[in-house]
Short mmCIF file of N, CA and C in Angstrom, two decimals:
data_model
loop_
_atom_site.label_atom_id
_atom_site.label_comp_id
_atom_site.label_asym_id
_atom_site.label_seq_id
_atom_site.Cartn_x
_atom_site.Cartn_y
_atom_site.Cartn_z
N UNK A 125 -1.18 -14.36 -10.22
CA UNK A 125 -0.77 -14.23 -8.85
C UNK A 125 -1.21 -12.86 -8.34
N UNK A 126 -1.55 -12.80 -7.07
CA UNK A 126 -1.90 -11.56 -6.38
C UNK A 126 -0.77 -11.24 -5.40
N UNK A 127 -0.13 -10.09 -5.58
CA UNK A 127 0.97 -9.68 -4.72
C UNK A 127 0.45 -8.70 -3.68
N UNK A 128 1.30 -8.35 -2.73
CA UNK A 128 0.95 -7.33 -1.73
C UNK A 128 1.97 -6.21 -1.78
N UNK A 129 1.46 -4.97 -1.81
CA UNK A 129 2.30 -3.78 -1.70
C UNK A 129 2.26 -3.33 -0.25
N UNK A 130 3.37 -3.41 0.44
CA UNK A 130 3.51 -2.92 1.81
C UNK A 130 4.08 -1.50 1.73
N UNK A 131 3.29 -0.50 2.09
CA UNK A 131 3.74 0.89 2.01
C UNK A 131 3.82 1.46 3.42
N UNK A 132 4.91 2.15 3.69
CA UNK A 132 5.11 2.77 5.00
C UNK A 132 5.67 4.18 4.83
N UNK A 133 5.47 4.97 5.87
CA UNK A 133 6.03 6.32 5.91
C UNK A 133 6.84 6.43 7.20
N UNK A 134 8.13 6.73 7.06
CA UNK A 134 8.98 6.80 8.23
C UNK A 134 9.27 8.23 8.66
N UNK A 135 9.14 9.17 7.75
CA UNK A 135 9.24 10.58 8.09
C UNK A 135 8.37 11.33 7.09
N UNK A 136 7.99 12.54 7.44
CA UNK A 136 7.09 13.31 6.58
C UNK A 136 7.68 13.46 5.18
N UNK A 137 6.88 13.09 4.18
CA UNK A 137 7.31 13.24 2.80
C UNK A 137 8.24 12.18 2.28
N UNK A 138 8.44 11.09 3.03
CA UNK A 138 9.32 10.01 2.58
C UNK A 138 8.64 8.66 2.82
N UNK A 139 8.30 8.01 1.73
CA UNK A 139 7.59 6.73 1.79
C UNK A 139 8.48 5.63 1.21
N UNK A 140 8.23 4.42 1.64
CA UNK A 140 8.88 3.28 1.01
C UNK A 140 7.85 2.19 0.80
N UNK A 141 8.22 1.24 -0.05
CA UNK A 141 7.33 0.11 -0.31
C UNK A 141 8.18 -1.13 -0.53
N UNK A 142 7.52 -2.25 -0.34
CA UNK A 142 8.09 -3.53 -0.76
C UNK A 142 6.95 -4.37 -1.30
N UNK A 143 7.26 -5.17 -2.27
CA UNK A 143 6.28 -6.04 -2.91
C UNK A 143 6.59 -7.46 -2.50
N UNK A 144 5.57 -8.16 -2.00
CA UNK A 144 5.74 -9.55 -1.59
C UNK A 144 4.74 -10.45 -2.29
N UNK A 145 5.10 -11.72 -2.34
CA UNK A 145 4.19 -12.76 -2.81
C UNK A 145 4.32 -13.93 -1.87
N UNK A 146 3.21 -14.30 -1.25
CA UNK A 146 3.18 -15.39 -0.27
C UNK A 146 4.27 -15.22 0.78
N UNK A 147 4.44 -13.99 1.26
CA UNK A 147 5.39 -13.70 2.33
C UNK A 147 6.83 -13.52 1.91
N UNK A 148 7.13 -13.75 0.65
CA UNK A 148 8.50 -13.61 0.14
C UNK A 148 8.67 -12.24 -0.52
N UNK A 149 9.73 -11.52 -0.14
CA UNK A 149 10.01 -10.23 -0.76
C UNK A 149 10.41 -10.42 -2.22
N UNK A 150 9.81 -9.61 -3.10
CA UNK A 150 10.15 -9.62 -4.52
C UNK A 150 11.07 -8.45 -4.86
N UNK A 151 10.70 -7.25 -4.44
CA UNK A 151 11.51 -6.05 -4.66
C UNK A 151 10.99 -4.92 -3.78
N UNK A 152 11.76 -3.84 -3.69
CA UNK A 152 11.39 -2.72 -2.81
C UNK A 152 12.08 -1.45 -3.29
N UNK A 153 11.62 -0.34 -2.75
CA UNK A 153 12.26 0.95 -2.99
C UNK A 153 11.92 1.87 -1.83
N UNK A 154 12.71 2.91 -1.65
CA UNK A 154 12.51 3.85 -0.54
C UNK A 154 12.75 5.26 -1.02
N UNK A 155 12.28 6.22 -0.22
CA UNK A 155 12.51 7.62 -0.51
C UNK A 155 11.55 8.23 -1.51
N UNK A 156 10.39 7.59 -1.71
CA UNK A 156 9.40 8.14 -2.62
C UNK A 156 8.58 9.22 -1.91
N UNK A 157 7.92 10.07 -2.67
CA UNK A 157 7.27 11.25 -2.11
C UNK A 157 5.82 11.06 -1.67
N UNK A 158 5.18 9.95 -2.08
CA UNK A 158 3.77 9.76 -1.75
C UNK A 158 3.37 8.29 -1.84
N UNK A 159 2.20 7.99 -1.31
CA UNK A 159 1.64 6.65 -1.45
C UNK A 159 1.38 6.36 -2.92
N UNK A 160 0.83 7.34 -3.62
CA UNK A 160 0.55 7.17 -5.05
C UNK A 160 1.82 6.84 -5.83
N UNK A 161 2.91 7.52 -5.51
CA UNK A 161 4.19 7.24 -6.19
C UNK A 161 4.66 5.82 -5.89
N UNK A 162 4.45 5.36 -4.66
CA UNK A 162 4.81 3.97 -4.30
C UNK A 162 4.00 2.97 -5.12
N UNK A 163 2.70 3.23 -5.25
CA UNK A 163 1.84 2.33 -6.02
C UNK A 163 2.32 2.28 -7.47
N UNK A 164 2.55 3.44 -8.07
CA UNK A 164 2.99 3.49 -9.47
C UNK A 164 4.32 2.76 -9.66
N UNK A 165 5.26 2.99 -8.76
CA UNK A 165 6.57 2.34 -8.87
C UNK A 165 6.45 0.83 -8.70
N UNK A 166 5.61 0.41 -7.75
CA UNK A 166 5.43 -1.03 -7.51
C UNK A 166 4.79 -1.70 -8.72
N UNK A 167 3.80 -1.04 -9.32
CA UNK A 167 3.15 -1.60 -10.52
C UNK A 167 4.16 -1.71 -11.65
N UNK A 168 5.00 -0.71 -11.82
CA UNK A 168 6.00 -0.72 -12.90
C UNK A 168 6.95 -1.91 -12.80
N UNK A 169 7.21 -2.37 -11.58
CA UNK A 169 8.14 -3.47 -11.39
C UNK A 169 7.55 -4.86 -11.55
N UNK A 170 6.22 -4.93 -11.68
CA UNK A 170 5.57 -6.25 -11.76
C UNK A 170 5.77 -6.90 -13.12
N UNK A 171 5.87 -8.20 -13.09
CA UNK A 171 5.99 -8.98 -14.32
C UNK A 171 4.63 -9.40 -14.84
N UNK A 172 4.65 -10.22 -15.85
CA UNK A 172 3.43 -10.69 -16.53
C UNK A 172 2.55 -11.59 -15.66
N UNK A 173 3.13 -12.21 -14.63
CA UNK A 173 2.38 -13.17 -13.82
C UNK A 173 1.39 -12.51 -12.86
N UNK A 174 1.61 -11.26 -12.53
CA UNK A 174 0.76 -10.59 -11.55
C UNK A 174 -0.56 -10.17 -12.18
N UNK A 175 -1.65 -10.49 -11.47
CA UNK A 175 -2.98 -10.10 -11.90
C UNK A 175 -3.50 -8.90 -11.13
N UNK A 176 -3.03 -8.76 -9.90
CA UNK A 176 -3.50 -7.69 -9.05
C UNK A 176 -2.64 -7.60 -7.80
N UNK A 177 -3.06 -6.66 -6.92
CA UNK A 177 -2.28 -6.46 -5.70
C UNK A 177 -3.17 -6.02 -4.55
N UNK A 178 -2.82 -6.50 -3.37
CA UNK A 178 -3.39 -5.97 -2.13
C UNK A 178 -2.56 -4.75 -1.76
N UNK A 179 -3.23 -3.72 -1.28
CA UNK A 179 -2.54 -2.51 -0.83
C UNK A 179 -2.59 -2.47 0.69
N UNK A 180 -1.42 -2.41 1.32
CA UNK A 180 -1.33 -2.31 2.78
C UNK A 180 -0.50 -1.08 3.12
N UNK A 181 -1.14 -0.10 3.77
CA UNK A 181 -0.43 1.10 4.20
C UNK A 181 -0.34 1.07 5.71
N UNK A 182 0.87 1.12 6.24
CA UNK A 182 1.13 0.99 7.67
C UNK A 182 0.47 -0.27 8.23
N UNK A 183 0.56 -1.36 7.50
CA UNK A 183 0.06 -2.69 7.86
C UNK A 183 -1.46 -2.83 7.83
N UNK A 184 -2.19 -1.82 7.37
CA UNK A 184 -3.64 -1.91 7.23
C UNK A 184 -3.95 -2.16 5.76
N UNK A 185 -4.56 -3.30 5.48
CA UNK A 185 -4.92 -3.63 4.09
C UNK A 185 -6.20 -2.89 3.74
N UNK A 186 -6.12 -2.07 2.70
CA UNK A 186 -7.28 -1.28 2.30
C UNK A 186 -8.04 -1.88 1.14
N UNK A 187 -7.46 -2.84 0.44
CA UNK A 187 -8.18 -3.48 -0.65
C UNK A 187 -7.29 -4.28 -1.57
N UNK A 188 -7.94 -5.04 -2.44
CA UNK A 188 -7.26 -5.81 -3.47
C UNK A 188 -7.77 -5.30 -4.81
N UNK A 189 -6.84 -4.98 -5.70
CA UNK A 189 -7.20 -4.33 -6.95
C UNK A 189 -6.55 -5.02 -8.14
N UNK A 190 -7.29 -5.09 -9.28
CA UNK A 190 -6.67 -5.58 -10.51
C UNK A 190 -5.60 -4.59 -10.98
N UNK A 191 -4.61 -5.08 -11.71
CA UNK A 191 -3.53 -4.22 -12.16
C UNK A 191 -4.02 -3.03 -12.97
N UNK A 192 -5.01 -3.22 -13.81
CA UNK A 192 -5.52 -2.11 -14.62
C UNK A 192 -6.05 -0.99 -13.73
N UNK A 193 -6.74 -1.33 -12.65
CA UNK A 193 -7.25 -0.32 -11.73
C UNK A 193 -6.11 0.40 -11.02
N UNK A 194 -5.09 -0.34 -10.63
CA UNK A 194 -3.94 0.27 -9.96
C UNK A 194 -3.27 1.30 -10.86
N UNK A 195 -3.18 1.00 -12.12
CA UNK A 195 -2.53 1.92 -13.05
C UNK A 195 -3.42 3.13 -13.35
N UNK A 196 -4.71 2.92 -13.50
CA UNK A 196 -5.61 4.01 -13.90
C UNK A 196 -6.10 4.86 -12.74
N UNK A 197 -6.19 4.29 -11.55
CA UNK A 197 -6.79 5.00 -10.42
C UNK A 197 -5.85 5.06 -9.22
N UNK A 198 -4.57 5.21 -9.45
CA UNK A 198 -3.62 5.16 -8.34
C UNK A 198 -3.86 6.29 -7.33
N UNK A 199 -4.29 7.46 -7.76
CA UNK A 199 -4.54 8.56 -6.82
C UNK A 199 -5.70 8.22 -5.89
N UNK A 200 -6.79 7.68 -6.43
CA UNK A 200 -7.94 7.31 -5.61
C UNK A 200 -7.63 6.15 -4.68
N UNK A 201 -6.86 5.19 -5.17
CA UNK A 201 -6.49 4.04 -4.35
C UNK A 201 -5.56 4.49 -3.22
N UNK A 202 -4.64 5.39 -3.52
CA UNK A 202 -3.74 5.92 -2.48
C UNK A 202 -4.53 6.67 -1.42
N UNK A 203 -5.49 7.48 -1.84
CA UNK A 203 -6.32 8.22 -0.88
C UNK A 203 -7.14 7.27 -0.01
N UNK A 204 -7.69 6.22 -0.62
CA UNK A 204 -8.46 5.23 0.13
C UNK A 204 -7.57 4.52 1.15
N UNK A 205 -6.36 4.17 0.77
CA UNK A 205 -5.43 3.52 1.70
C UNK A 205 -5.12 4.42 2.88
N UNK A 206 -4.86 5.70 2.58
CA UNK A 206 -4.54 6.65 3.65
C UNK A 206 -5.73 6.84 4.59
N UNK A 207 -6.94 6.98 4.02
CA UNK A 207 -8.14 7.16 4.84
C UNK A 207 -8.47 5.92 5.67
N UNK A 208 -8.31 4.75 5.08
CA UNK A 208 -8.58 3.50 5.81
C UNK A 208 -7.64 3.35 7.00
N UNK A 209 -6.37 3.63 6.77
CA UNK A 209 -5.38 3.53 7.85
C UNK A 209 -5.66 4.55 8.94
N UNK A 210 -6.00 5.76 8.56
CA UNK A 210 -6.31 6.80 9.55
C UNK A 210 -7.52 6.40 10.40
N UNK A 211 -8.53 5.81 9.79
CA UNK A 211 -9.72 5.38 10.52
C UNK A 211 -9.39 4.27 11.52
N UNK A 212 -8.58 3.32 11.10
CA UNK A 212 -8.19 2.22 11.99
C UNK A 212 -7.32 2.76 13.12
N UNK A 213 -6.38 3.63 12.82
CA UNK A 213 -5.53 4.21 13.87
C UNK A 213 -6.35 4.98 14.89
N UNK A 214 -7.38 5.68 14.43
CA UNK A 214 -8.26 6.41 15.34
C UNK A 214 -9.00 5.45 16.28
N UNK A 215 -9.49 4.35 15.74
CA UNK A 215 -10.17 3.34 16.57
C UNK A 215 -9.22 2.75 17.60
N UNK A 216 -7.97 2.53 17.22
CA UNK A 216 -7.00 1.95 18.13
C UNK A 216 -6.63 2.90 19.27
N UNK A 217 -6.78 4.19 19.05
CA UNK A 217 -6.47 5.18 20.10
C UNK A 217 -7.59 5.31 21.13
N UNK A 218 -8.78 4.84 20.80
CA UNK A 218 -9.91 4.97 21.72
C UNK A 218 -9.82 3.92 22.82
N UNK A 219 -10.12 4.32 24.05
CA UNK A 219 -10.13 3.34 25.16
C UNK A 219 -11.23 2.30 24.93
N UNK A 220 -11.00 1.11 25.44
CA UNK A 220 -12.02 0.06 25.34
C UNK A 220 -13.29 0.49 26.05
N UNK A 221 -14.42 0.15 25.47
CA UNK A 221 -15.70 0.45 26.09
C UNK A 221 -16.30 1.76 25.65
N UNK A 222 -15.61 2.52 24.82
CA UNK A 222 -16.16 3.78 24.31
C UNK A 222 -16.89 3.56 23.01
#
């Protein structure tokens, strides 16, 4: 199964995540210090059935990764999620036609 990690930041330095499968919440946590910490915590909670996860930061999906990659490259994946979301947010701020 491929799950989705929904990661959000509600105030500076405080992140939360929830893990879903086919739209159903599996588990969640709040008050973590970074996107990377959310990814690590979410991976730790996964059972044997999970093969990988989609990463969504502020509702922008930055990629789908096998569990081994999530565990070994969580810092790079977190940075990619943050950069992807920032790029999309910048595009959304631009007026149409620019």
